[in-house]
Amino acid sequence: MYRYLPIRRVHARQVLDSRGNPTVEVEVTVGEGIVGINGTTGRAMVPSGASTGRFEAMELRDGNKKEYVGLGVEKAVSNVNTKLADAILGENALDQNAIDFLLLEADGTENKSNIGANAMLGVSMAVARAAAAALKLPLFQYIGGIHAKRMPVPMMNILNGGVHADNTVDLQEFMIMPVGAESFREGLRMCVEVYQFLKIILKQEKLSTAVGDEGGFAPDLPDPQAVLSLIIRAVERAGYRPKEDICIAIDAAASELYDKEKDVYRFPGESQMKGETILRTGKELVGYYKELVDAFPIISIEDGLHEDDWDGWKHMTQELGERIQLVGDDLFVTNIKRLSCGIKLQVGNAILVKVNQIGTLSEALDAVEMAHKAGYKAVISHRSGETEDPFIADLAVATGAGQIKTGAPCRSDRNAKYNQLLRIEDQLGKMACYDHPFINVEVPK
């Protein structure tokens, strides 16, 4: 078996993501002999977000308005083919930490603004995939080792709002989690059935069944209560019990609603539908979440307050942290420095992990490790601008995170991850473990 697996070739190109925007695809060839004859090639595609925290690593865009409305990534592609290739050619692909360190060193900035996090991540993921292929190992096992067997509970987005949809729903994502399932396959089926019944109900109510960026339906609705009531109806129409079989998760994406000048959260869609201006302070918003949690089987809220409000997050954690999962996305941005601060302040109790927020696979793994050691949960997540690359499906199993966000079951870029997880579960067979991650969290009655 290989101990040293040299990187022989690094090549990037510009391709398209699920929104039709350019993104970076990288191919890395490893192994002895002549490239293209004896080598093994791994390929990776980089996702992109719309609702992005300002502390995220920087993706490099060309800014040339004459091509792709300024969103081209040819500069990032060029950086892969020159600077990053020069940094890692000949290095050992089996040493992911060392490779990622070289990528960070080549960039030399805190936020990856020199070479671009999108350039770096494409190389980092492609190296891992090439090494796994050369060793003839599944990617999840190469990254996670021999104990990687825990399948994630889907956190399936079935109704979109916020910046992910052109509708009046202010909160960004409403998701369902099949906590009563006994396997990933069963949980996925349950979620898909609820999704399909939600479509039937929306049609009956003469509401739009158009979908947002992540495939969830995007009707105009007056407030979160209306959304949640529809979801409960769909769960029951599908033959499942709210709370026992299916619970609800919300991504509020509160940073997108925050008015810094007035220190309030604006709800433009709700204001439009109700004919009055709806504003909430941070404490009022936390109180509002408590009302929703009391009324509906909500077990997870992501980004309930904006990314700079550490005091507000502490208050929210004190009020809700014993009852539900509080996930930091814009707050933590897959960054161990910010996560460490949150752990010390006892803020939140879970981290959302997006590999493109931080720029390398090793840094994402460090974030999951830190979270688990501190008793925080981890959720492996896609982005609103996705690709057909199912890398995060393998990552979810490799890390044993137990939860994955990867959208609605209606687009190939989202279903690619679900289908890969079905393959992994099939490969693991009886060794596959599936249990919902809220054993120590009180599910509201």
CSV table of N, CA and C in Angstrom, one decimal, residues 24-28 43-46 80 117-127 359:
chain,number,residue,atom,x,y,z
A,24,VAL,N,-15.6,27.0,-9.5
A,24,VAL,CA,-14.3,26.3,-9.8
A,24,VAL,C,-14.5,24.8,-9.8
A,25,GLU,N,-13.9,24.1,-10.8
A,25,GLU,CA,-13.8,22.7,-10.7
A,25,GLU,C,-12.3,22.4,-10.8
A,26,VAL,N,-11.8,21.5,-10.0
A,26,VAL,CA,-10.4,21.1,-9.9
A,26,VAL,C,-10.2,19.6,-10.1
A,27,GLU,N,-9.2,19.3,-10.9
A,27,GLU,CA,-8.8,17.9,-11.1
A,27,GLU,C,-7.4,17.7,-10.6
A,28,VAL,N,-7.1,16.7,-9.7
A,28,VAL,CA,-5.8,16.4,-9.2
A,28,VAL,C,-5.4,15.0,-9.5
A,43,ARG,N,-11.7,14.6,-8.8
A,43,ARG,CA,-12.3,15.9,-9.2
A,43,ARG,C,-13.2,16.4,-8.2
A,44,ALA,N,-13.2,17.7,-8.0
A,44,ALA,CA,-14.1,18.4,-7.0
A,44,ALA,C,-14.6,19.7,-7.6
A,45,MET,N,-15.9,20.0,-7.2
A,45,MET,CA,-16.5,21.2,-7.6
A,45,MET,C,-16.9,22.0,-6.4
A,46,VAL,N,-16.8,23.4,-6.4
A,46,VAL,CA,-16.9,24.2,-5.3
A,46,VAL,C,-18.3,24.9,-5.3
A,80,VAL,N,-5.3,28.4,-9.2
A,80,VAL,CA,-5.1,27.0,-9.1
A,80,VAL,C,-4.0,26.5,-10.0
A,117,ALA,N,-10.8,31.5,-1.5
A,117,ALA,CA,-11.2,30.3,-0.8
A,117,ALA,C,-11.7,29.3,-1.8
A,118,ASN,N,-12.4,29.8,-2.9
A,118,ASN,CA,-12.9,28.8,-3.9
A,118,ASN,C,-11.8,28.1,-4.6
A,119,ALA,N,-10.7,28.8,-4.9
A,119,ALA,CA,-9.6,28.1,-5.5
A,119,ALA,C,-9.0,27.1,-4.6
A,120,MET,N,-8.8,27.5,-3.3
A,120,MET,CA,-8.1,26.6,-2.4
A,120,MET,C,-9.0,25.3,-2.1
A,121,LEU,N,-10.3,25.6,-1.9
A,121,LEU,CA,-11.2,24.4,-1.5
A,121,LEU,C,-11.2,23.4,-2.7
A,122,GLY,N,-11.3,23.9,-3.9
A,122,GLY,CA,-11.3,22.9,-5.0
A,122,GLY,C,-10.1,22.0,-5.0
A,123,VAL,N,-9.0,22.6,-4.7
A,123,VAL,CA,-7.7,21.8,-4.7
A,123,VAL,C,-7.8,20.8,-3.5
A,124,SER,N,-8.2,21.3,-2.3
A,124,SER,CA,-8.2,20.5,-1.1
A,124,SER,C,-9.1,19.3,-1.3
A,125,MET,N,-10.3,19.5,-1.8
A,125,MET,CA,-11.3,18.4,-1.9
A,125,MET,C,-10.8,17.4,-3.0
A,126,ALA,N,-10.2,17.9,-4.1
A,126,ALA,CA,-9.8,17.1,-5.2
A,126,ALA,C,-8.6,16.2,-4.8
A,127,VAL,N,-7.7,16.7,-3.9
A,127,VAL,CA,-6.6,15.9,-3.4
A,127,VAL,C,-7.2,14.8,-2.6
A,359,GLY,N,-12.5,27.2,3.5
A,359,GLY,CA,-11.5,27.1,2.4
A,359,GLY,C,-10.7,25.8,2.3
